Tab-separated table of C-alpha atoms in Angstrom:
chain	number	residue	atom	x	y	z
H	11	MET	CA	-22.476	-9.240	-0.995
H	12	LEU	CA	-24.870	-6.838	-2.753
H	13	ALA	CA	-27.179	-9.834	-2.848
H	14	GLY	CA	-30.276	-7.664	-3.044
H	15	VAL	CA	-29.179	-5.925	-6.226
H	16	THR	CA	-31.040	-7.262	-9.213
H	17	THR	CA	-30.327	-4.676	-11.896
H	18	GLU	CA	-26.569	-4.431	-12.070
H	19	PRO	CA	-25.298	-0.871	-12.426
H	20	ALA	CA	-22.331	-0.354	-14.747
H	21	TYR	CA	-18.874	0.470	-13.442
H	22	THR	CA	-17.385	3.898	-13.887
H	23	LEU	CA	-13.618	4.274	-13.607
H	24	TYR	CA	-12.193	7.674	-12.713
H	25	TYR	CA	-8.563	7.880	-13.736
H	26	TRP	CA	-6.203	10.170	-15.645
H	27	PRO	CA	-7.022	9.809	-19.340
H	28	ASN	CA	-3.522	9.913	-20.861
H	29	ILE	CA	-1.570	7.388	-18.832
H	30	GLN	CA	-1.720	3.778	-17.750
H	31	GLY	CA	-0.542	4.613	-14.221
H	32	ARG	CA	-2.187	2.880	-11.296
H	33	GLY	CA	-5.485	2.947	-13.187
H	34	GLU	CA	-4.151	0.246	-15.486
H	35	PHE	CA	-4.366	-2.363	-12.720
H	36	VAL	CA	-8.086	-1.603	-12.514
H	37	ARG	CA	-8.553	-1.482	-16.285
H	38	LEU	CA	-6.956	-4.916	-16.696
H	39	THR	CA	-9.215	-6.334	-13.982
H	40	LEU	CA	-12.337	-4.875	-15.596
H	41	GLU	CA	-11.288	-6.185	-19.006
H	42	GLU	CA	-10.571	-9.738	-17.828
H	43	ALA	CA	-13.838	-9.665	-15.868
H	44	GLY	CA	-15.649	-8.837	-19.099
H	45	ALA	CA	-17.450	-6.146	-17.140
H	46	PRO	CA	-18.951	-3.179	-18.998
H	47	TYR	CA	-17.364	0.037	-17.763
H	48	VAL	CA	-16.980	3.664	-18.638
H	49	ASP	CA	-13.455	5.123	-18.440
H	50	ILE	CA	-15.018	8.471	-17.803
H	51	ALA	CA	-12.116	10.886	-18.039
H	52	ARG	CA	-11.399	9.598	-21.550
H	53	LEU	CA	-14.751	10.961	-22.722
H	54	ASP	CA	-15.008	14.576	-23.879
H	55	GLU	CA	-15.780	17.185	-21.280
H	56	ALA	CA	-18.987	17.908	-23.203
H	57	GLU	CA	-20.052	14.333	-22.396
H	58	GLY	CA	-19.194	14.776	-18.698
H	59	GLY	CA	-15.682	13.436	-19.148
H	60	GLY	CA	-12.167	14.847	-19.067
H	61	VAL	CA	-10.137	15.400	-15.955
H	62	ALA	CA	-12.908	17.709	-14.744
H	63	SER	CA	-14.916	14.573	-13.971
H	64	ILE	CA	-12.174	13.369	-11.614
H	65	PHE	CA	-11.868	16.675	-9.794
H	66	ALA	CA	-15.640	16.877	-9.436
H	67	LEU	CA	-15.693	13.449	-7.772
H	68	LEU	CA	-12.762	14.296	-5.479
H	69	GLU	CA	-14.488	17.483	-4.375
H	70	ALA	CA	-17.957	15.967	-3.952
H	71	ARG	CA	-19.102	15.961	-0.345
H	72	GLY	CA	-21.874	13.429	-0.637
H	73	ALA	CA	-19.972	10.237	0.192
H	74	SER	CA	-19.395	9.256	3.816
H	75	VAL	CA	-15.881	8.099	2.937
H	76	ALA	CA	-14.092	10.232	0.370
H	77	PRO	CA	-11.313	9.070	-1.968
H	78	PHE	CA	-7.847	10.547	-1.561
H	79	ALA	CA	-6.738	10.060	-5.168
H	80	PRO	CA	-7.563	8.168	-8.376
H	81	PRO	CA	-8.076	5.449	-9.459
H	82	ILE	CA	-11.624	5.532	-8.134
H	83	LEU	CA	-14.389	3.107	-9.043
H	84	LYS	CA	-18.024	4.094	-8.889
H	85	HIS	CA	-20.527	1.270	-8.795
H	86	GLY	CA	-24.069	2.278	-7.971
H	87	ASP	CA	-23.840	4.165	-4.711
H	88	LEU	CA	-20.412	2.785	-3.866
H	89	VAL	CA	-17.400	5.030	-4.474
H	90	LEU	CA	-14.241	3.034	-3.847
H	91	ALA	CA	-10.577	4.029	-4.004
H	92	GLN	CA	-7.089	2.605	-3.430
H	93	THR	CA	-5.953	0.461	-6.334
H	94	ALA	CA	-5.547	-2.862	-4.518
H	95	ASN	CA	-8.886	-2.379	-2.767
H	96	VAL	CA	-10.655	-1.714	-6.073
H	97	CYS	CA	-9.007	-4.687	-7.796
H	98	ALA	CA	-9.989	-6.946	-4.888
H	99	TYR	CA	-13.593	-5.731	-5.052
H	100	LEU	CA	-13.809	-6.454	-8.763
H	101	GLY	CA	-11.890	-9.711	-8.499
H	102	GLU	CA	-14.207	-11.022	-5.799
H	103	ARG	CA	-17.331	-10.082	-7.746
H	104	HIS	CA	-16.202	-11.589	-11.032
H	105	GLY	CA	-14.562	-14.884	-10.211
H	106	LEU	CA	-11.022	-13.553	-10.454
H	107	VAL	CA	-10.069	-14.991	-7.048
H	108	GLY	CA	-11.075	-18.028	-5.007
H	109	ASP	CA	-14.167	-17.608	-2.879
H	110	THR	CA	-12.783	-18.627	0.504
H	111	ASP	CA	-11.822	-16.039	3.092
H	112	PRO	CA	-8.140	-17.100	3.257
H	113	ALA	CA	-7.843	-17.068	-0.554
H	114	ARG	CA	-9.189	-13.528	-0.682
H	115	ARG	CA	-6.944	-12.265	2.072
H	116	HIS	CA	-3.897	-13.929	0.535
H	117	ALA	CA	-4.720	-12.452	-2.867
H	118	LEU	CA	-4.910	-8.996	-1.288
H	119	GLN	CA	-1.608	-9.663	0.474
H	120	LEU	CA	0.045	-10.410	-2.878
H	121	GLN	CA	-1.662	-7.447	-4.525
H	122	LEU	CA	-0.367	-5.115	-1.804
H	123	THR	CA	3.147	-6.422	-2.322
H	124	ILE	CA	2.793	-5.620	-6.018
H	125	ALA	CA	1.582	-2.147	-5.003
H	126	ASP	CA	4.696	-1.712	-2.859
H	127	LEU	CA	6.855	-2.652	-5.818
H	128	ALA	CA	4.956	-0.227	-8.050
H	129	ALA	CA	5.488	2.565	-5.501
H	130	GLU	CA	9.220	1.844	-5.514
H	131	VAL	CA	9.220	2.019	-9.310
H	132	HIS	CA	7.523	5.414	-9.122
H	133	ASP	CA	10.181	6.651	-6.743
H	134	THR	CA	12.991	5.686	-9.125
H	135	HIS	CA	12.053	8.726	-11.208
H	136	HIS	CA	10.616	10.772	-8.334
H	137	PRO	CA	12.853	10.120	-5.305
H	138	VAL	CA	12.531	13.647	-3.893
H	139	GLY	CA	8.882	14.338	-4.468
H	140	SER	CA	5.975	13.928	-6.839
H	141	GLY	CA	5.519	17.707	-6.839
H	142	LEU	CA	8.779	18.216	-8.757
H	143	TYR	CA	9.578	17.361	-12.356
H	144	TYR	CA	11.914	14.470	-13.081
H	145	GLU	CA	14.409	16.973	-14.452
H	146	GLU	CA	14.598	18.574	-11.007
H	147	GLN	CA	15.640	15.306	-9.348
H	148	LYS	CA	17.706	13.508	-11.975
H	149	VAL	CA	20.778	13.183	-9.772
H	150	GLU	CA	18.802	11.564	-6.960
H	151	ALA	CA	16.888	9.456	-9.483
H	152	ARG	CA	20.084	7.900	-10.821
H	153	ARG	CA	21.227	6.977	-7.359
H	154	ARG	CA	17.886	5.551	-6.321
H	155	THR	CA	17.391	3.611	-9.548
H	156	GLY	CA	20.829	2.058	-9.137
H	157	MET	CA	19.841	0.743	-5.709
H	158	PHE	CA	16.462	-0.362	-7.003
H	159	LEU	CA	17.809	-2.409	-9.906
H	160	LYS	CA	20.605	-3.924	-7.858
H	161	GLU	CA	18.797	-4.790	-4.619
H	162	ARG	CA	15.076	-4.211	-4.531
H	163	LEU	CA	13.990	-5.571	-7.900
H	164	PRO	CA	15.806	-8.919	-7.509
H	165	LYS	CA	14.291	-9.233	-4.038
H	166	TYR	CA	10.737	-8.584	-5.232
H	167	LEU	CA	10.894	-10.684	-8.405
H	168	GLY	CA	12.724	-13.474	-6.602
H	169	TYR	CA	9.893	-13.494	-4.083
H	170	PHE	CA	7.184	-13.692	-6.757
H	171	GLU	CA	9.105	-16.387	-8.663
H	172	ARG	CA	9.244	-18.456	-5.496
H	173	GLN	CA	5.551	-17.802	-4.911
H	174	VAL	CA	4.624	-19.285	-8.307
H	175	GLU	CA	6.720	-22.315	-7.388
H	176	LEU	CA	5.230	-22.615	-3.881
H	177	GLY	CA	1.660	-22.369	-5.142
H	178	GLY	CA	2.282	-25.120	-7.680
H	179	GLY	CA	1.957	-22.746	-10.673
H	180	PRO	CA	1.515	-21.762	-13.347
H	181	TRP	CA	-0.231	-18.754	-11.748
H	182	LEU	CA	0.647	-16.913	-8.537
H	183	MET	CA	-1.998	-18.744	-6.553
H	184	GLY	CA	-1.859	-22.116	-8.243
H	185	SER	CA	-3.836	-23.515	-11.123
H	186	THR	CA	-6.333	-20.673	-11.642
H	187	ARG	CA	-5.573	-17.115	-12.701
H	188	THR	CA	-6.550	-14.335	-10.303
H	189	TYR	CA	-6.662	-10.551	-10.511
H	190	VAL	CA	-3.210	-10.574	-8.924
H	191	ASP	CA	-1.722	-12.239	-11.999
H	192	LEU	CA	-3.067	-9.404	-14.154
H	193	SER	CA	-1.315	-6.863	-11.941
H	194	LEU	CA	1.941	-8.786	-11.923
H	195	PHE	CA	1.772	-8.896	-15.720
H	196	GLN	CA	1.382	-5.119	-15.766
H	197	VAL	CA	4.398	-4.592	-13.522
H	198	LEU	CA	6.545	-6.937	-15.610
H	199	GLU	CA	5.496	-5.173	-18.808
H	200	GLY	CA	6.164	-1.800	-17.230
H	201	LEU	CA	9.591	-2.800	-15.953
H	202	ALA	CA	10.570	-4.098	-19.389
H	203	TYR	CA	9.459	-0.780	-20.867
H	204	ALA	CA	11.207	1.410	-18.306
H	205	PHE	CA	14.420	-0.542	-17.855
H	206	PRO	CA	14.981	-2.796	-20.882
H	207	ARG	CA	18.442	-3.821	-19.662
H	208	GLY	CA	17.934	-3.675	-15.917
H	209	ALA	CA	14.712	-5.671	-15.956
H	210	ALA	CA	16.088	-8.285	-18.358
H	211	ALA	CA	19.071	-8.809	-16.085
H	212	VAL	CA	16.679	-9.780	-13.288
H	213	THR	CA	14.022	-11.705	-15.223
H	214	ALA	CA	16.755	-13.926	-16.675
H	215	SER	CA	16.523	-15.626	-13.264
H	216	THR	CA	12.715	-15.728	-13.044
H	217	PRO	CA	11.515	-18.026	-15.823
H	218	ARG	CA	8.206	-18.714	-14.094
H	219	LEU	CA	7.391	-14.991	-14.092
H	220	VAL	CA	8.278	-14.648	-17.751
H	221	ALA	CA	5.960	-17.554	-18.536
H	222	LEU	CA	3.219	-16.066	-16.353
H	223	ARG	CA	3.508	-12.723	-18.118
H	224	ASP	CA	3.143	-14.413	-21.526
H	225	ARG	CA	0.242	-16.476	-20.227
H	226	VAL	CA	-1.623	-13.334	-19.095
H	227	ALA	CA	-0.940	-11.616	-22.426
H	228	ALA	CA	-2.481	-14.609	-24.184
H	229	LEU	CA	-5.736	-14.604	-22.195
H	230	PRO	CA	-8.323	-13.863	-24.912
H	231	LYS	CA	-9.886	-10.848	-23.205
H	232	VAL	CA	-6.544	-9.380	-22.170
H	233	SER	CA	-5.115	-10.003	-25.623
H	234	ALA	CA	-8.069	-8.212	-27.247
H	235	TYR	CA	-7.692	-5.325	-24.813
H	236	LEU	CA	-3.973	-4.923	-25.433
H	237	ALA	CA	-4.606	-4.734	-29.180
H	238	SER	CA	-7.401	-2.178	-28.772
H	239	PRO	CA	-7.248	1.633	-28.590
H	240	ARG	CA	-8.399	1.310	-24.974
H	241	ARG	CA	-4.830	0.320	-24.042
H	242	ILE	CA	-2.897	3.589	-23.703
H	243	PRO	CA	0.773	3.140	-24.676
H	244	PHE	CA	3.421	3.489	-21.969
H	245	ASN	CA	4.780	7.042	-21.837
H	246	GLU	CA	6.896	9.323	-19.683
H	247	HIS	CA	3.959	10.692	-17.671
H	248	GLY	CA	2.990	7.398	-16.064
H	249	LEU	CA	4.307	5.068	-13.420
H	250	PHE	CA	6.796	3.284	-15.694
H	251	ARG	CA	9.000	5.761	-17.563
H	252	ARG	CA	11.818	5.061	-19.983
H	253	TYR	CA	14.674	7.386	-19.169
H	254	PRO	CA	17.683	5.648	-20.737
H	255	GLU	CA	20.092	7.369	-18.354
H	256	LEU	CA	18.478	5.513	-15.440
H	257	ASP	CA	18.745	2.028	-16.921
H	258	LEU	CA	21.795	-0.194	-16.633
H	259	SER	CA	24.450	0.856	-19.103
H	260	GLU	CA	25.640	-1.654	-21.693
P	18	MET	CA	-15.845	-16.328	8.466
P	19	LEU	CA	-14.105	-19.064	10.404
P	20	ALA	CA	-17.555	-19.891	11.705
P	21	GLY	CA	-16.668	-23.524	12.280
P	22	VAL	CA	-13.846	-22.698	14.679
P	23	THR	CA	-14.845	-23.376	18.240
P	24	THR	CA	-11.522	-23.404	20.075
P	25	GLU	CA	-9.913	-20.097	19.202
P	26	PRO	CA	-6.169	-20.305	18.549
P	27	ALA	CA	-4.084	-17.436	19.893
P	28	TYR	CA	-2.500	-14.870	17.635
P	29	THR	CA	1.237	-14.784	17.051
P	30	LEU	CA	2.783	-11.577	15.733
P	31	TYR	CA	6.110	-11.781	13.905
P	32	TYR	CA	7.794	-8.398	13.890
P	33	TRP	CA	11.174	-6.829	14.691
P	34	PRO	CA	11.531	-6.764	18.459
P	35	ASN	CA	13.219	-3.386	18.963
P	36	ILE	CA	11.067	-1.003	16.971
P	37	GLN	CA	7.473	0.098	16.627
P	38	GLY	CA	7.720	0.214	12.830
P	39	ARG	CA	4.825	-1.109	10.795
P	40	GLY	CA	4.245	-3.780	13.413
P	41	GLU	CA	2.868	-1.117	15.734
P	42	PHE	CA	-0.282	-0.764	13.636
P	43	VAL	CA	-0.929	-4.460	14.274
P	44	ARG	CA	0.006	-4.278	17.959
P	45	LEU	CA	-2.440	-1.413	18.535
P	46	THR	CA	-5.195	-3.365	16.800
P	47	LEU	CA	-4.528	-6.485	18.883
P	48	GLU	CA	-4.461	-4.424	22.080
P	49	GLU	CA	-7.715	-2.590	21.418
P	50	ALA	CA	-9.280	-5.908	20.392
P	51	GLY	CA	-8.305	-7.287	23.789
P	52	ALA	CA	-7.013	-10.330	21.927
P	53	PRO	CA	-4.362	-12.523	23.552
P	54	TYR	CA	-1.247	-12.570	21.401
P	55	VAL	CA	2.413	-13.478	21.483
P	56	ASP	CA	4.874	-10.905	20.119
P	57	ILE	CA	7.194	-13.748	19.337
P	58	ALA	CA	10.434	-12.025	18.362
P	59	ARG	CA	10.434	-10.266	21.746
P	60	LEU	CA	10.833	-13.627	23.476
P	61	ASP	CA	14.295	-15.071	24.005
P	62	GLU	CA	15.710	-17.267	21.273
P	63	ALA	CA	15.756	-20.098	23.814
P	64	GLU	CA	11.957	-19.801	23.960
P	65	GLY	CA	11.686	-19.853	20.151
P	66	GLY	CA	11.789	-16.062	19.910
P	67	GLY	CA	14.242	-13.469	18.657
P	68	VAL	CA	14.612	-12.386	15.071
P	69	ALA	CA	15.442	-16.001	14.232
P	70	SER	CA	11.718	-16.722	14.582
P	71	ILE	CA	10.954	-14.186	11.848
P	72	PHE	CA	13.561	-15.529	9.439
P	73	ALA	CA	12.372	-19.076	10.056
P	74	LEU	CA	8.822	-18.076	9.097
P	75	LEU	CA	9.985	-16.153	6.006
P	76	GLU	CA	11.987	-19.164	4.848
P	77	ALA	CA	9.342	-21.775	5.619
P	78	ARG	CA	7.994	-23.434	2.508
P	79	GLY	CA	4.828	-24.915	3.959
P	80	ALA	CA	2.392	-22.094	3.243
P	81	SER	CA	0.754	-21.838	-0.179
P	82	VAL	CA	1.135	-18.043	-0.049
P	83	ALA	CA	4.346	-16.807	1.536
P	84	PRO	CA	4.839	-13.435	3.230
P	85	PHE	CA	7.272	-10.949	1.678
P	86	ALA	CA	8.133	-9.121	4.902
P	87	PRO	CA	6.985	-8.558	8.490
P	88	PRO	CA	4.654	-7.758	10.130
P	89	ILE	CA	3.163	-11.236	9.782
P	90	LEU	CA	0.269	-12.622	11.796
P	91	LYS	CA	-0.128	-16.322	12.427
P	92	HIS	CA	-3.551	-17.483	13.513
P	93	GLY	CA	-4.074	-21.221	13.475
P	94	ASP	CA	-3.134	-22.341	9.961
P	95	LEU	CA	-3.430	-18.846	8.514
P	96	VAL	CA	-0.209	-16.903	7.917
P	97	LEU	CA	-1.108	-13.379	6.840
P	98	ALA	CA	1.073	-10.430	5.872
P	99	GLN	CA	0.826	-6.836	4.651
P	100	THR	CA	0.043	-4.440	7.489
P	101	ALA	CA	-3.284	-3.095	6.242
P	102	ASN	CA	-4.447	-6.593	5.372
P	103	VAL	CA	-3.592	-7.883	8.858
P	104	CYS	CA	-5.258	-4.925	10.579
P	105	ALA	CA	-8.394	-5.431	8.481
P	106	TYR	CA	-8.499	-9.125	9.361
P	107	LEU	CA	-8.242	-8.398	13.074
P	108	GLY	CA	-10.593	-5.438	12.912
P	109	GLU	CA	-13.271	-7.477	11.173
P	110	ARG	CA	-12.992	-10.331	13.669
P	111	HIS	CA	-13.086	-8.143	16.760
P	112	GLY	CA	-15.731	-5.525	16.123
P	113	LEU	CA	-13.254	-2.814	15.207
P	114	VAL	CA	-15.107	-1.980	11.991
P	115	GLY	CA	-18.723	-2.050	10.851
P	116	ASP	CA	-19.958	-5.389	9.558
P	117	THR	CA	-21.295	-4.317	6.161
P	118	ASP	CA	-19.314	-4.933	3.012
P	119	PRO	CA	-19.058	-1.220	2.064
P	120	ALA	CA	-17.923	-0.294	5.601
P	121	ARG	CA	-15.152	-2.872	5.459
P	122	ARG	CA	-13.980	-1.827	2.022
P	123	HIS	CA	-14.037	1.843	2.981
P	124	ALA	CA	-12.095	1.120	6.159
P	125	LEU	CA	-9.460	-0.675	4.106
P	126	GLN	CA	-9.389	2.255	1.686
P	127	LEU	CA	-8.619	4.625	4.558
P	128	GLN	CA	-6.085	2.219	6.051
P	129	LEU	CA	-4.267	1.985	2.716
P	130	THR	CA	-4.112	5.761	2.503
P	131	ILE	CA	-2.544	5.785	5.972
P	132	ALA	CA	-0.089	3.149	4.713
P	133	ASP	CA	0.799	5.408	1.787
P	134	LEU	CA	1.466	8.260	4.196
P	135	ALA	CA	3.596	5.983	6.388
P	136	ALA	CA	5.624	4.918	3.339
P	137	GLU	CA	6.254	8.574	2.496
P	138	VAL	CA	7.414	9.177	6.066
P	139	HIS	CA	9.850	6.275	5.725
P	140	ASP	CA	11.239	7.782	2.556
P	141	THR	CA	11.957	11.118	4.243
P	142	HIS	CA	14.932	9.444	5.928
P	143	HIS	CA	15.526	6.831	3.216
P	144	PRO	CA	14.893	8.573	-0.117
P	145	VAL	CA	17.603	6.669	-2.006
P	146	GLY	CA	17.147	3.196	-0.631
P	147	SER	CA	16.407	1.146	2.451
P	148	GLY	CA	19.667	-0.749	1.892
P	149	LEU	CA	21.725	2.334	2.770
P	150	TYR	CA	22.164	4.016	6.129
P	151	TYR	CA	20.548	7.386	6.717
P	152	GLU	CA	24.002	8.912	6.930
P	153	GLU	CA	24.621	7.851	3.337
P	154	GLN	CA	21.599	9.763	2.057
P	155	LYS	CA	21.353	12.804	4.296
P	156	VAL	CA	21.531	15.316	1.468
P	157	GLU	CA	18.671	13.664	-0.388
P	158	ALA	CA	16.780	13.216	2.893
P	159	ARG	CA	16.799	16.946	3.594
P	160	ARG	CA	15.461	17.736	0.193
P	161	ARG	CA	12.771	15.082	0.336
P	162	THR	CA	11.684	15.972	3.860
P	163	GLY	CA	11.347	19.611	2.842
P	164	MET	CA	8.922	18.630	0.084
P	165	PHE	CA	7.123	16.239	2.395
P	166	LEU	CA	6.494	18.774	5.147
P	167	LYS	CA	5.538	21.529	2.729
P	168	GLU	CA	3.302	19.670	0.299
P	169	ARG	CA	2.529	16.063	1.088
P	170	LEU	CA	1.813	16.197	4.812
P	171	PRO	CA	-0.696	19.078	4.556
P	172	LYS	CA	-2.397	17.232	1.709
P	173	TYR	CA	-2.724	13.970	3.667
P	174	LEU	CA	-3.733	15.481	6.994
P	175	GLY	CA	-6.103	17.923	5.305
P	176	TYR	CA	-7.739	14.920	3.665
P	177	PHE	CA	-8.144	13.032	6.942
P	178	GLU	CA	-9.426	16.165	8.716
P	179	ARG	CA	-12.067	16.539	6.035
P	180	GLN	CA	-12.880	12.844	6.343
P	181	VAL	CA	-13.650	13.183	10.063
P	182	GLU	CA	-15.915	16.094	9.188
P	183	LEU	CA	-17.610	14.247	6.300
P	184	GLY	CA	-18.283	11.157	8.385
P	185	GLY	CA	-19.885	13.244	11.118
P	186	GLY	CA	-17.082	12.551	13.632
P	187	PRO	CA	-15.634	12.239	16.112
P	188	TRP	CA	-13.934	9.202	14.512
P	189	LEU	CA	-12.801	8.716	10.915
P	190	MET	CA	-15.878	6.686	10.054
P	191	GLY	CA	-18.435	8.433	12.214
P	192	SER	CA	-19.617	7.711	15.717
P	193	THR	CA	-17.766	4.425	16.358
P	194	ARG	CA	-14.027	3.903	16.524
P	195	THR	CA	-12.470	1.513	14.032
P	196	TYR	CA	-9.042	-0.025	13.587
P	197	VAL	CA	-8.297	2.815	11.177
P	198	ASP	CA	-8.491	5.344	14.020
P	199	LEU	CA	-5.813	3.412	15.895
P	200	SER	CA	-3.514	3.603	12.893
P	201	LEU	CA	-4.153	7.299	12.367
P	202	PHE	CA	-3.301	7.864	16.038
P	203	GLN	CA	-0.011	6.030	15.498
P	204	VAL	CA	0.905	8.159	12.486
P	205	LEU	CA	0.058	11.385	14.333
P	206	GLU	CA	2.147	10.308	17.311
P	207	GLY	CA	4.998	9.313	15.050
P	208	LEU	CA	4.918	12.565	13.124
P	209	ALA	CA	4.981	14.567	16.359
P	210	TYR	CA	7.985	12.517	17.461
P	211	ALA	CA	9.891	12.793	14.175
P	212	PHE	CA	9.097	16.373	13.254
P	213	PRO	CA	8.058	18.310	16.371
P	214	ARG	CA	7.984	21.623	14.504
P	215	GLY	CA	6.977	20.441	11.055
P	216	ALA	CA	4.087	18.311	12.278
P	217	ALA	CA	2.814	21.010	14.669
P	218	ALA	CA	2.764	23.512	11.807
P	219	VAL	CA	0.346	21.230	9.953
P	220	THR	CA	-1.796	19.940	12.827
P	221	ALA	CA	-2.490	23.524	13.880
P	222	SER	CA	-4.994	23.385	11.008
P	223	THR	CA	-6.440	19.952	11.806
P	224	PRO	CA	-8.196	20.255	15.165
P	225	ARG	CA	-10.397	17.220	14.524
P	226	LEU	CA	-7.325	15.034	14.074
P	227	VAL	CA	-5.751	16.347	17.257
P	228	ALA	CA	-8.951	15.524	19.117
P	229	LEU	CA	-9.122	12.079	17.501
P	230	ARG	CA	-5.533	11.343	18.520
P	231	ASP	CA	-6.294	12.277	22.128
P	232	ARG	CA	-9.484	10.241	22.031
P	233	VAL	CA	-7.592	7.129	20.902
P	234	ALA	CA	-4.929	7.650	23.589
P	235	ALA	CA	-7.701	7.739	26.192
P	236	LEU	CA	-9.324	4.447	25.164
P	237	PRO	CA	-8.839	2.287	28.276
P	238	LYS	CA	-7.083	-0.595	26.530
P	239	VAL	CA	-4.892	1.669	24.418
P	240	SER	CA	-4.057	3.801	27.423
P	241	ALA	CA	-3.024	0.720	29.420
P	242	TYR	CA	-0.920	-0.493	26.508
P	243	LEU	CA	0.862	2.831	26.047
P	244	ALA	CA	1.801	2.823	29.742
P	245	SER	CA	3.048	-0.770	29.616
P	246	PRO	CA	6.496	-2.162	28.732
P	247	ARG	CA	4.859	-3.703	25.672
P	248	ARG	CA	4.945	-0.255	24.025
P	249	ILE	CA	8.454	0.154	22.619
P	250	PRO	CA	9.566	3.812	22.651
P	251	PHE	CA	10.087	5.597	19.345
P	252	ASN	CA	13.707	5.399	18.224
P	253	GLU	CA	15.922	6.035	15.215
P	254	HIS	CA	15.632	2.508	13.840
P	255	GLY	CA	11.908	2.625	13.148
P	256	LEU	CA	9.561	4.274	10.707
P	257	PHE	CA	9.401	7.617	12.529
P	258	ARG	CA	12.871	8.974	13.288
P	259	ARG	CA	13.828	12.201	14.951
P	260	TYR	CA	16.695	13.734	13.019
P	261	PRO	CA	16.568	17.403	14.046
P	262	GLU	CA	18.309	18.494	10.855
P	263	LEU	CA	15.330	17.245	8.835
P	264	ASP	CA	12.656	19.118	10.784
P	265	LEU	CA	11.608	22.696	10.109
P	266	SER	CA	14.116	25.127	11.549
P	267	GLU	CA	12.924	27.646	14.108
């Protein structure tokens, strides 16, 4: 793969500059890979950054396959989108997944299940549509979040807990950490931020996931990243939003 | 990939026997591949079929990576889940995508964008939760479907229309059909079934997609499949459901 490339071009990430969002799955992968990258929209517009850089890429007509939405990774001539697809690309290039075909396909399978969970989290605060403000769909959001915390979240986290057990642990795919572990960490962190009570009620039954989350946080590169200004704090514009009225009540 | 395999095991698809659902993306790929496969849950329980076969696979503890949900493909020792992941696996094995690394990653990118669209279609009739009946969330469904038909569907189909143009056509990735075209066909068919008026209002502006849909339907193997009893009709238990009250009014 890219075997003929001798001078390695740097990675450029195109993602919204003020949120973690789906871009955070890519950022965590780049950080654990130790790969130099430019988070371009966080640069000033005068330096070619800002959200203008994202819109320019989305509107460019040069690529044979265009991205639908950020996050988008540019690497040399390759412009790649869809979060799981980008994480898999980086993971495969940087030793963050086994190098057999089944290992790679199974990692993507797990990553796509995490993406499904993340999409369901998004819809807790946007059940009617992403084109409306949360305040315009609060009634529906309460109903959907209730169902999510009661049925969907236990199902997803129970599945991942069992997966750590099946694979022999302590990581999702056995004894070596993969890019999928980084993404699961991000979801667990985000859930704890968004639903302090609702998430805790579920993770009380998933000790392996709690241990995995702590293990990811302690990886030296991840730990350094989390302590750096590159890590944007959670906020109410991203995927994981803390609206106390949606969480379980005391 | 699997280069050492000389005797090719058959494919077994595990998916709900009475709906097209997400399994249909896999069925179309298997059919166009001309690959022998068993749609196991459509066999009688006495033959090892029925939905019991799906639950048995989901509960099996032999695999190192377990599936979360159907569709699931079994191929020799490999048990693979997540629709886009399964379609990519089959597409890559059967010449339904280019054989370069960028072509495969771009195909997956497009397939994942189709999966995102399919998930949004699902949520038009299940905006609150998949654990409730449609009848328990009709009010929310009307509101969500309104937003979907007005904003999201034009955005998605406009993107795919532009992609056919960018790639040079007549297929999504240029002059050769890929597994992604089969999936886009399925979504276009499903939308026309679910929202006869709402979908037509959008596809009036996407002539390349209409032509692509017809071109897929005319592929000899797809055409034979669509005319066979293997093609389950659309119904109100699947992904695409016709609830006239959700469609655009006259």
